[in-house]
PDB file of C-alpha atoms in Angstrom:
ATOM      1  CA  MET A   1    -101.219  98.744   7.807  1.00  0.00           C
ATOM      2  CA  ASN A   2     -99.530  99.980   5.058  1.00  0.00           C
ATOM      3  CA  GLU A   3    -102.077 101.227   2.499  1.00  0.00           C
ATOM      4  CA  SER A   4    -100.584  99.216  -0.375  1.00  0.00           C
ATOM      5  CA  HIS A   5    -101.607  96.069   1.291  1.00  0.00           C
ATOM      6  CA  LEU A   6    -105.349  96.893   1.629  1.00  0.00           C
ATOM      7  CA  ASP A   7    -106.234  95.598  -1.842  1.00  0.00           C
ATOM      8  CA  ASN A   8    -104.372  92.435  -1.601  1.00  0.00           C
ATOM      9  CA  LEU A   9    -105.937  89.167  -1.948  1.00  0.00           C
ATOM     10  CA  PRO A  10    -106.594  87.957   0.812  1.00  0.00           C
ATOM     11  CA  ALA A  11    -107.025  91.371   2.180  1.00  0.00           C
ATOM     12  CA  GLY A  12    -103.885  92.607   3.822  1.00  0.00           C
ATOM     13  CA  TYR A  13    -101.624  89.764   2.686  1.00  0.00           C
ATOM     14  CA  VAL A  14     -97.999  90.245   2.783  1.00  0.00           C
ATOM     15  CA  PRO A  15     -95.530  87.744   1.482  1.00  0.00           C
ATOM     16  CA  PRO A  16     -93.709  86.253   4.405  1.00  0.00           C
ATOM     17  CA  LYS A  17     -89.807  86.341   4.707  1.00  0.00           C
ATOM     18  CA  VAL A  18     -89.610  82.529   4.000  1.00  0.00           C
ATOM     19  CA  TRP A  19     -92.318  80.821   2.121  1.00  0.00           C
ATOM     20  CA  SER A  20     -94.094  77.609   3.183  1.00  0.00           C
ATOM     21  CA  PRO A  21     -96.874  75.561   1.899  1.00  0.00           C
ATOM     22  CA  LYS A  22    -100.466  75.882   3.435  1.00  0.00           C
ATOM     23  CA  HIS A  23    -102.296  72.698   4.282  1.00  0.00           C
ATOM     24  CA  GLU A  24    -105.006  73.189   1.586  1.00  0.00           C
ATOM     25  CA  TYR A  25    -105.326  75.244  -1.465  1.00  0.00           C
ATOM     26  CA  GLY A  26    -108.460  74.266  -3.125  1.00  0.00           C
ATOM     27  CA  GLY A  27    -109.253  74.034  -6.825  1.00  0.00           C
ATOM     28  CA  GLN A  28    -108.929  71.015  -9.105  1.00  0.00           C
ATOM     29  CA  PHE A  29    -104.904  70.306  -8.652  1.00  0.00           C
ATOM     30  CA  GLY A  30    -104.908  71.735  -5.045  1.00  0.00           C
ATOM     31  CA  SER A  31    -104.527  68.452  -3.153  1.00  0.00           C
ATOM     32  CA  ILE A  32    -101.771  67.085  -5.555  1.00  0.00           C
ATOM     33  CA  ASN A  33     -99.499  70.059  -5.498  1.00  0.00           C
ATOM     34  CA  SER A  34     -96.218  69.607  -3.410  1.00  0.00           C
ATOM     35  CA  PRO A  35     -92.949  71.552  -2.933  1.00  0.00           C
ATOM     36  CA  VAL A  36     -90.894  68.491  -2.955  1.00  0.00           C
ATOM     37  CA  SER A  37     -90.356  65.898  -5.868  1.00  0.00           C
ATOM     38  CA  GLY A  38     -90.086  62.023  -5.812  1.00  0.00           C
ATOM     39  CA  ALA A  39     -92.410  59.070  -5.885  1.00  0.00           C
ATOM     40  CA  ARG A  40     -95.277  59.086  -3.452  1.00  0.00           C
ATOM     41  CA  PHE A  41     -96.198  55.269  -3.772  1.00  0.00           C
ATOM     42  CA  GLU A  42     -95.183  52.157  -5.273  1.00  0.00           C
ATOM     43  CA  ARG A  43     -96.435  50.946  -8.584  1.00  0.00           C
ATOM     44  CA  GLU A  44     -94.632  49.491 -11.812  1.00  0.00           C
ATOM     45  CA  LEU A  45     -95.481  50.758 -15.096  1.00  0.00           C
ATOM     46  CA  PRO A  46     -97.256  48.063 -17.555  1.00  0.00           C
ATOM     47  CA  VAL A  47     -95.154  47.231 -20.844  1.00  0.00           C
ATOM     48  CA  GLY A  48     -96.769  46.436 -23.919  1.00  0.00           C
ATOM     49  CA  LYS A  49     -95.837  44.457 -27.156  1.00  0.00           C
ATOM     50  CA  HIS A  50     -93.946  47.407 -28.890  1.00  0.00           C
ATOM     51  CA  PRO A  51     -90.710  48.621 -28.725  1.00  0.00           C
ATOM     52  CA  LEU A  52     -91.885  52.152 -28.026  1.00  0.00           C
ATOM     53  CA  GLN A  53     -93.889  52.529 -24.701  1.00  0.00           C
ATOM     54  CA  LEU A  54     -95.535  55.774 -24.137  1.00  0.00           C
ATOM     55  CA  TYR A  55     -96.901  56.814 -20.628  1.00  0.00           C
ATOM     56  CA  SER A  56     -99.048  59.992 -21.039  1.00  0.00           C
ATOM     57  CA  GLN A  57    -102.296  61.690 -20.881  1.00  0.00           C
ATOM     58  CA  GLY A  58    -103.939  63.552 -24.036  1.00  0.00           C
ATOM     59  CA  THR A  59    -103.264  67.089 -22.634  1.00  0.00           C
ATOM     60  CA  PRO A  60    -101.694  69.630 -25.123  1.00  0.00           C
ATOM     61  CA  ASN A  61     -98.202  68.008 -24.111  1.00  0.00           C
ATOM     62  CA  GLY A  62     -99.235  64.626 -24.490  1.00  0.00           C
ATOM     63  CA  GLN A  63    -100.942  65.139 -27.884  1.00  0.00           C
ATOM     64  CA  LYS A  64     -97.793  66.373 -29.408  1.00  0.00           C
ATOM     65  CA  ILE A  65     -96.272  62.864 -29.071  1.00  0.00           C
ATOM     66  CA  THR A  66     -99.221  60.885 -30.372  1.00  0.00           C
ATOM     67  CA  ILE A  67     -99.484  63.075 -33.300  1.00  0.00           C
ATOM     68  CA  LEU A  68     -95.757  62.460 -34.376  1.00  0.00           C
ATOM     69  CA  LEU A  69     -96.213  58.783 -33.704  1.00  0.00           C
ATOM     70  CA  GLU A  70     -99.417  58.742 -35.854  1.00  0.00           C
ATOM     71  CA  GLU A  71     -97.720  60.794 -38.515  1.00  0.00           C
ATOM     72  CA  LEU A  72     -94.737  58.483 -38.627  1.00  0.00           C
ATOM     73  CA  LEU A  73     -96.816  55.462 -38.995  1.00  0.00           C
ATOM     74  CA  ALA A  74     -98.714  57.256 -41.643  1.00  0.00           C
ATOM     75  CA  ALA A  75     -95.430  57.885 -43.654  1.00  0.00           C
ATOM     76  CA  GLY A  76     -94.719  54.372 -43.507  1.00  0.00           C
ATOM     77  CA  TYR A  77     -92.462  53.951 -40.601  1.00  0.00           C
ATOM     78  CA  SER A  78     -93.824  50.481 -39.098  1.00  0.00           C
ATOM     79  CA  ASP A  79     -91.144  50.573 -36.366  1.00  0.00           C
ATOM     80  CA  ALA A  80     -92.903  53.497 -34.930  1.00  0.00           C
ATOM     81  CA  GLU A  81     -95.675  51.261 -33.625  1.00  0.00           C
ATOM     82  CA  TYR A  82     -96.348  52.242 -29.974  1.00  0.00           C
ATOM     83  CA  ASP A  83     -98.360  51.243 -26.753  1.00  0.00           C
ATOM     84  CA  ALA A  84     -99.859  54.431 -25.208  1.00  0.00           C
ATOM     85  CA  TRP A  85    -100.639  54.041 -21.508  1.00  0.00           C
ATOM     86  CA  LEU A  86    -103.014  56.310 -19.739  1.00  0.00           C
ATOM     87  CA  ILE A  87    -101.219  58.176 -16.901  1.00  0.00           C
ATOM     88  CA  ASP A  88    -104.270  59.969 -15.108  1.00  0.00           C
ATOM     89  CA  ILE A  89    -102.720  63.057 -13.659  1.00  0.00           C
ATOM     90  CA  PHE A  90    -106.009  64.027 -12.015  1.00  0.00           C
ATOM     91  CA  LYS A  91    -105.667  60.917  -9.887  1.00  0.00           C
ATOM     92  CA  GLY A  92    -101.982  61.364  -9.190  1.00  0.00           C
ATOM     93  CA  ASP A  93    -100.682  58.339 -11.448  1.00  0.00           C
ATOM     94  CA  GLN A  94     -97.557  60.617 -12.293  1.00  0.00           C
ATOM     95  CA  PHE A  95     -96.262  59.974  -8.732  1.00  0.00           C
ATOM     96  CA  ALA A  96     -96.102  56.311  -8.868  1.00  0.00           C
ATOM     97  CA  SER A  97     -92.569  54.997  -8.461  1.00  0.00           C
ATOM     98  CA  GLY A  98     -92.344  53.436 -11.925  1.00  0.00           C
ATOM     99  CA  PHE A  99     -93.362  56.539 -13.520  1.00  0.00           C
ATOM    100  CA  VAL A 100     -90.938  58.866 -11.670  1.00  0.00           C
ATOM    101  CA  ASP A 101     -88.126  56.334 -12.511  1.00  0.00           C
ATOM    102  CA  ILE A 102     -88.468  57.266 -16.154  1.00  0.00           C
ATOM    103  CA  ASN A 103     -89.265  60.998 -15.445  1.00  0.00           C
ATOM    104  CA  PRO A 104     -87.876  62.301 -12.145  1.00  0.00           C
ATOM    105  CA  ASN A 105     -89.878  65.584 -12.633  1.00  0.00           C
ATOM    106  CA  ALA A 106     -93.214  63.488 -12.573  1.00  0.00           C
ATOM    107  CA  LYS A 107     -94.818  65.098 -15.539  1.00  0.00           C
ATOM    108  CA  ILE A 108     -96.304  63.631 -18.683  1.00  0.00           C
ATOM    109  CA  PRO A 109     -95.345  62.548 -21.490  1.00  0.00           C
ATOM    110  CA  ALA A 110     -92.582  60.125 -20.681  1.00  0.00           C
ATOM    111  CA  LEU A 111     -91.198  57.479 -23.527  1.00  0.00           C
ATOM    112  CA  VAL A 112     -89.431  54.216 -23.133  1.00  0.00           C
ATOM    113  CA  ASP A 113     -87.506  52.979 -26.320  1.00  0.00           C
ATOM    114  CA  ARG A 114     -87.098  49.148 -25.553  1.00  0.00           C
ATOM    115  CA  SER A 115     -85.371  48.567 -28.791  1.00  0.00           C
ATOM    116  CA  VAL A 116     -81.949  49.362 -27.496  1.00  0.00           C
ATOM    117  CA  ASP A 117     -80.119  47.585 -24.637  1.00  0.00           C
ATOM    118  CA  PRO A 118     -80.215  48.976 -21.890  1.00  0.00           C
ATOM    119  CA  VAL A 119     -83.681  50.624 -22.514  1.00  0.00           C
ATOM    120  CA  LEU A 120     -83.585  54.342 -23.040  1.00  0.00           C
ATOM    121  CA  ARG A 121     -85.823  56.732 -21.288  1.00  0.00           C
ATOM    122  CA  VAL A 122     -86.956  60.024 -22.928  1.00  0.00           C
ATOM    123  CA  PHE A 123     -88.733  62.608 -20.985  1.00  0.00           C
ATOM    124  CA  GLU A 124     -90.112  66.403 -21.729  1.00  0.00           C
ATOM    125  CA  SER A 125     -92.193  66.536 -24.763  1.00  0.00           C
ATOM    126  CA  GLY A 126     -89.867  68.529 -26.872  1.00  0.00           C
ATOM    127  CA  SER A 127     -87.034  66.162 -26.109  1.00  0.00           C
ATOM    128  CA  ILE A 128     -89.352  63.064 -27.004  1.00  0.00           C
ATOM    129  CA  LEU A 129     -90.159  64.916 -30.282  1.00  0.00           C
ATOM    130  CA  VAL A 130     -86.553  65.579 -31.466  1.00  0.00           C
ATOM    131  CA  TYR A 131     -85.526  61.912 -30.271  1.00  0.00           C
ATOM    132  CA  LEU A 132     -88.199  60.210 -32.420  1.00  0.00           C
ATOM    133  CA  ALA A 133     -87.884  62.646 -35.439  1.00  0.00           C
ATOM    134  CA  GLU A 134     -84.028  61.893 -35.384  1.00  0.00           C
ATOM    135  CA  ARG A 135     -84.583  58.281 -34.809  1.00  0.00           C
ATOM    136  CA  PHE A 136     -86.733  57.895 -37.770  1.00  0.00           C
ATOM    137  CA  GLY A 137     -85.236  60.702 -39.980  1.00  0.00           C
ATOM    138  CA  ALA A 138     -88.696  62.254 -40.508  1.00  0.00           C
ATOM    139  CA  PHE A 139     -90.445  65.818 -39.623  1.00  0.00           C
ATOM    140  CA  LEU A 140     -87.088  67.447 -38.537  1.00  0.00           C
ATOM    141  CA  PRO A 141     -85.125  68.880 -41.546  1.00  0.00           C
ATOM    142  CA  THR A 142     -81.466  68.148 -41.809  1.00  0.00           C
ATOM    143  CA  GLU A 143     -80.474  71.370 -44.021  1.00  0.00           C
ATOM    144  CA  ARG A 144     -79.270  73.577 -41.245  1.00  0.00           C
ATOM    145  CA  ARG A 145     -81.456  76.727 -41.789  1.00  0.00           C
ATOM    146  CA  ALA A 146     -84.522  74.777 -42.026  1.00  0.00           C
ATOM    147  CA  ARG A 147     -83.765  72.550 -38.839  1.00  0.00           C
ATOM    148  CA  THR A 148     -82.775  75.762 -36.912  1.00  0.00           C
ATOM    149  CA  GLU A 149     -86.050  77.389 -37.846  1.00  0.00           C
ATOM    150  CA  THR A 150     -87.777  74.239 -36.802  1.00  0.00           C
ATOM    151  CA  LEU A 151     -86.091  74.159 -33.481  1.00  0.00           C
ATOM    152  CA  ASN A 152     -86.719  77.886 -32.947  1.00  0.00           C
ATOM    153  CA  TRP A 153     -90.270  77.336 -33.022  1.00  0.00           C
ATOM    154  CA  LEU A 154     -90.215  74.103 -30.988  1.00  0.00           C
ATOM    155  CA  MET A 155     -88.109  76.008 -28.151  1.00  0.00           C
ATOM    156  CA  TRP A 156     -90.592  79.078 -28.520  1.00  0.00           C
ATOM    157  CA  GLN A 157     -93.631  76.579 -27.750  1.00  0.00           C
ATOM    158  CA  MET A 158     -91.810  75.117 -24.845  1.00  0.00           C
ATOM    159  CA  GLY A 159     -90.816  78.227 -23.170  1.00  0.00           C
ATOM    160  CA  SER A 160     -94.024  80.052 -23.864  1.00  0.00           C
ATOM    161  CA  ALA A 161     -97.208  78.077 -24.060  1.00  0.00           C
ATOM    162  CA  PRO A 162     -97.117  75.777 -21.060  1.00  0.00           C
ATOM    163  CA  PHE A 163     -96.538  78.472 -18.547  1.00  0.00           C
ATOM    164  CA  VAL A 164     -98.615  81.149 -20.168  1.00  0.00           C
ATOM    165  CA  GLY A 165    -101.408  79.088 -21.774  1.00  0.00           C
ATOM    166  CA  GLY A 166    -101.336  76.761 -18.711  1.00  0.00           C
ATOM    167  CA  GLY A 167    -101.273  79.696 -16.305  1.00  0.00           C
ATOM    168  CA  LEU A 168    -104.206  81.323 -17.960  1.00  0.00           C
ATOM    169  CA  GLY A 169    -105.925  78.006 -18.002  1.00  0.00           C
ATOM    170  CA  HIS A 170    -105.517  77.482 -14.307  1.00  0.00           C
ATOM    171  CA  PHE A 171    -106.661  80.821 -13.043  1.00  0.00           C
ATOM    172  CA  TYR A 172    -109.408  81.069 -15.683  1.00  0.00           C
ATOM    173  CA  ALA A 173    -110.702  77.504 -15.504  1.00  0.00           C
ATOM    174  CA  TYR A 174    -109.326  75.650 -12.507  1.00  0.00           C
ATOM    175  CA  ALA A 175    -108.593  77.945  -9.604  1.00  0.00           C
ATOM    176  CA  PRO A 176    -110.982  78.008  -6.661  1.00  0.00           C
ATOM    177  CA  LEU A 177    -111.555  81.645  -7.012  1.00  0.00           C
ATOM    178  CA  LYS A 178    -111.364  84.183  -9.942  1.00  0.00           C
ATOM    179  CA  ILE A 179    -108.508  86.672  -9.455  1.00  0.00           C
ATOM    180  CA  GLU A 180    -108.572  89.536 -12.028  1.00  0.00           C
ATOM    181  CA  TYR A 181    -105.014  90.346 -11.975  1.00  0.00           C
ATOM    182  CA  ALA A 182    -103.777  86.910 -12.525  1.00  0.00           C
ATOM    183  CA  ILE A 183    -106.277  86.451 -15.342  1.00  0.00           C
ATOM    184  CA  ASP A 184    -105.560  89.686 -16.926  1.00  0.00           C
ATOM    185  CA  ARG A 185    -101.837  89.165 -16.574  1.00  0.00           C
ATOM    186  CA  TYR A 186    -101.863  85.858 -18.394  1.00  0.00           C
ATOM    187  CA  ALA A 187    -104.486  86.885 -21.001  1.00  0.00           C
ATOM    188  CA  MET A 188    -102.404  89.738 -22.162  1.00  0.00           C
ATOM    189  CA  GLU A 189     -99.548  87.633 -22.796  1.00  0.00           C
ATOM    190  CA  ALA A 190    -101.380  84.840 -24.200  1.00  0.00           C
ATOM    191  CA  LYS A 191    -103.039  87.515 -26.728  1.00  0.00           C
ATOM    192  CA  ARG A 192     -99.379  88.650 -27.525  1.00  0.00           C
ATOM    193  CA  GLN A 193     -98.440  85.042 -28.232  1.00  0.00           C
ATOM    194  CA  LEU A 194    -101.277  84.550 -30.543  1.00  0.00           C
ATOM    195  CA  HIS A 195    -100.467  87.557 -32.499  1.00  0.00           C
ATOM    196  CA  VAL A 196     -96.850  86.407 -32.947  1.00  0.00           C
ATOM    197  CA  LEU A 197     -98.271  83.117 -34.584  1.00  0.00           C
ATOM    198  CA  ASP A 198    -100.845  84.823 -36.546  1.00  0.00           C
ATOM    199  CA  THR A 199     -98.242  87.470 -37.951  1.00  0.00           C
ATOM    200  CA  HIS A 200     -95.767  84.777 -38.712  1.00  0.00           C
ATOM    201  CA  LEU A 201     -98.268  82.367 -40.696  1.00  0.00           C
ATOM    202  CA  ALA A 202     -99.476  85.424 -42.663  1.00  0.00           C
ATOM    203  CA  SER A 203     -96.267  84.822 -44.906  1.00  0.00           C
ATOM    204  CA  HIS A 204     -95.696  81.056 -44.126  1.00  0.00           C
ATOM    205  CA  GLU A 205     -97.583  78.017 -44.846  1.00  0.00           C
ATOM    206  CA  TYR A 206     -96.175  76.068 -41.696  1.00  0.00           C
ATOM    207  CA  LEU A 207     -94.204  77.401 -38.903  1.00  0.00           C
ATOM    208  CA  ALA A 208     -90.599  76.576 -40.390  1.00  0.00           C
ATOM    209  CA  GLY A 209     -91.525  77.600 -43.867  1.00  0.00           C
ATOM    210  CA  ASN A 210     -93.012  75.232 -46.366  1.00  0.00           C
ATOM    211  CA  GLU A 211     -92.381  72.210 -44.514  1.00  0.00           C
ATOM    212  CA  TYR A 212     -94.628  70.361 -42.154  1.00  0.00           C
ATOM    213  CA  THR A 213     -92.490  69.694 -39.024  1.00  0.00           C
ATOM    214  CA  ILE A 214     -92.446  68.653 -35.305  1.00  0.00           C
ATOM    215  CA  ALA A 215     -92.729  72.451 -34.743  1.00  0.00           C
ATOM    216  CA  ASP A 216     -96.311  72.389 -36.013  1.00  0.00           C
ATOM    217  CA  MET A 217     -97.159  69.321 -34.015  1.00  0.00           C
ATOM    218  CA  ALA A 218     -95.856  70.967 -30.808  1.00  0.00           C
ATOM    219  CA  VAL A 219     -97.777  74.235 -31.248  1.00  0.00           C
ATOM    220  CA  LEU A 220    -101.020  73.203 -32.714  1.00  0.00           C
ATOM    221  CA  PRO A 221    -102.364  71.299 -29.431  1.00  0.00           C
ATOM    222  CA  TRP A 222    -101.691  74.510 -27.380  1.00  0.00           C
ATOM    223  CA  TYR A 223    -102.291  77.561 -29.587  1.00  0.00           C
ATOM    224  CA  PRO A 224    -105.013  77.584 -30.215  1.00  0.00           C
ATOM    225  CA  GLY A 225    -105.934  73.891 -29.483  1.00  0.00           C
ATOM    226  CA  SER A 226    -106.080  74.290 -25.625  1.00  0.00           C
ATOM    227  CA  LEU A 227    -107.968  77.665 -25.958  1.00  0.00           C
ATOM    228  CA  TYR A 228    -110.611  75.811 -27.691  1.00  0.00           C
ATOM    229  CA  GLY A 229    -110.695  72.622 -25.813  1.00  0.00           C
ATOM    230  CA  VAL A 230    -109.081  72.094 -22.498  1.00  0.00           C
ATOM    231  CA  TYR A 231    -109.564  75.844 -21.080  1.00  0.00           C
ATOM    232  CA  LYS A 232    -112.392  77.083 -23.306  1.00  0.00           C
ATOM    233  CA  THR A 233    -111.170  80.541 -23.541  1.00  0.00           C
ATOM    234  CA  HIS A 234    -111.634  80.957 -27.254  1.00  0.00           C
ATOM    235  CA  GLU A 235    -114.432  83.425 -26.793  1.00  0.00           C
ATOM    236  CA  PHE A 236    -112.711  85.227 -23.842  1.00  0.00           C
ATOM    237  CA  LEU A 237    -109.564  85.768 -25.943  1.00  0.00           C
ATOM    238  CA  ALA A 238    -111.240  86.313 -29.213  1.00  0.00           C
ATOM    239  CA  VAL A 239    -109.372  83.559 -30.964  1.00  0.00           C
ATOM    240  CA  GLU A 240    -111.536  83.812 -34.127  1.00  0.00           C
ATOM    241  CA  GLU A 241    -109.790  87.113 -34.934  1.00  0.00           C
ATOM    242  CA  TYR A 242    -106.681  85.404 -35.699  1.00  0.00           C
ATOM    243  CA  GLN A 243    -107.412  84.176 -39.209  1.00  0.00           C
ATOM    244  CA  HIS A 244    -104.020  83.229 -40.516  1.00  0.00           C
ATOM    245  CA  LEU A 245    -103.243  81.088 -37.413  1.00  0.00           C
ATOM    246  CA  LEU A 246    -106.605  79.411 -37.901  1.00  0.00           C
ATOM    247  CA  ARG A 247    -106.192  78.853 -41.470  1.00  0.00           C
ATOM    248  CA  TRP A 248    -103.008  77.007 -40.494  1.00  0.00           C
ATOM    249  CA  TYR A 249    -104.693  75.227 -37.372  1.00  0.00           C
ATOM    250  CA  ARG A 250    -107.599  73.927 -39.653  1.00  0.00           C
ATOM    251  CA  ALA A 251    -105.238  72.849 -42.368  1.00  0.00           C
ATOM    252  CA  VAL A 252    -102.911  70.842 -39.902  1.00  0.00           C
ATOM    253  CA  GLY A 253    -105.768  69.640 -37.905  1.00  0.00           C
ATOM    254  CA  ALA A 254    -107.493  68.035 -40.850  1.00  0.00           C
ATOM    255  CA  ARG A 255    -104.594  65.684 -41.402  1.00  0.00           C
ATOM    256  CA  PRO A 256    -105.879  62.081 -40.493  1.00  0.00           C
ATOM    257  CA  ALA A 257    -102.844  61.336 -38.372  1.00  0.00           C
ATOM    258  CA  VAL A 258    -103.350  64.597 -36.276  1.00  0.00           C
ATOM    259  CA  ALA A 259    -106.912  63.726 -35.526  1.00  0.00           C
ATOM    260  CA  ARG A 260    -105.868  60.080 -34.505  1.00  0.00           C
ATOM    261  CA  GLY A 261    -103.113  61.403 -32.419  1.00  0.00           C
ATOM    262  CA  ARG A 262    -105.217  63.974 -30.600  1.00  0.00           C
ATOM    263  CA  ARG A 263    -107.632  61.271 -29.350  1.00  0.00           C
ATOM    264  CA  VAL A 264    -105.199  59.064 -27.606  1.00  0.00           C
ATOM    265  CA  ASN A 265    -104.873  58.762 -23.837  1.00  0.00           C
ATOM    266  CA  ARG A 266    -108.022  61.029 -23.478  1.00  0.00           C
ATOM    267  CA  THR A 267    -111.283  60.170 -21.467  1.00  0.00           C
ATOM    268  CA  SER A 268    -114.720  61.266 -22.106  1.00  0.00           C
ATOM    269  CA  SER A 269    -118.074  60.450 -20.847  1.00  0.00           C
ATOM    270  CA  VAL A 270    -119.209  59.819 -24.598  1.00  0.00           C
ATOM    271  CA  PRO A 271    -118.421  56.252 -25.784  1.00  0.00           C
ATOM    272  CA  GLY A 272    -116.416  56.010 -28.785  1.00  0.00           C
ATOM    273  CA  GLU A 273    -115.020  59.654 -28.732  1.00  0.00           C
ATOM    274  CA  PHE A 274    -111.467  58.918 -27.446  1.00  0.00           C
ATOM    275  CA  LEU A 275    -109.091  56.345 -26.780  1.00  0.00           C
ATOM    276  CA  ARG A 276    -108.010  55.718 -23.199  1.00  0.00           C
ATOM    277  CA  GLU A 277    -105.128  53.576 -24.363  1.00  0.00           C
ATOM    278  CA  ARG A 278    -103.851  52.595 -27.587  1.00  0.00           C
ATOM    279  CA  HIS A 279    -101.875  49.349 -28.086  1.00  0.00           C
ATOM    280  CA  ASP A 280    -102.698  48.864 -31.878  1.00  0.00           C
ATOM    281  CA  ALA A 281    -103.766  50.657 -35.149  1.00  0.00           C
ATOM    282  CA  SER A 282    -106.912  48.873 -35.000  1.00  0.00           C
ATOM    283  CA  ASP A 283    -108.040  50.440 -31.689  1.00  0.00           C
ATOM    284  CA  PHE A 284    -109.193  53.413 -33.662  1.00  0.00           C
ATOM    285  CA  ASP A 285    -111.666  51.314 -35.481  1.00  0.00           C
ATOM    286  CA  THR A 286    -113.791  51.341 -32.120  1.00  0.00           C
ATOM    287  CA  LEU A 287    -114.271  55.084 -32.363  1.00  0.00           C
ATOM    288  CA  THR A 288    -117.084  57.147 -33.480  1.00  0.00           C
ATOM    289  CA  PRO A 289    -116.018  58.795 -36.980  1.00  0.00           C
TER     290      PRO A 289
END
């Protein structure tokens, strides 16, 4: 055997000419992964009383949308009232026929706007953010330079954080075995991205400048949000050394609407900590302050 294969994991592994899936991969998400798309079972989605119907889970991508919706309501846009239905990705709810109908990619979040005829589906978190911001005329500047800067950072988040942050989180927290090469590869890039943000925020109040926008709402749940919460890699990545990033994170995180949005469609064994679903503003009254 070629010596270059001796250190492969598993030992001696050589990629086949044509890849095919194994029967079992292990790990927290191993049983739901598949190389093909489409619905796996029949189930219609519930519909609540508001025109905006959100189907999601309070992951970093899901939090982006509930943060924006709560910010819109706080800013006086009463038409932004919404129902937030839990799609439990750990149980495979995202593969139900009703959900796949509104997002063929079977990923949360997905939104249905029932205020238009025919109803309008919106999927991909960045697309939902832009759609809602334009629908209500808020949190996305109209001036060309400020709008472009907002979209710059929104697209940066979409192209950077889920793959790199999610990749690190998978190999660090979820994979059935610890692979040093994989963890080091993702940690290196995650650190670089943290430094990108820290350097930029050293001279800017918010990501797009002096105005709070959907770019801030998109980045906060990921960097450093998921590093503190979902993946618990804050010590591993020495997140506390990025002081400019943390100044921004604490300031934005202290906004009441952000705090509310980050509690929606999340589950916990601690009563009153999160809302599994949100159908009315009064639902927050059940939560522990």
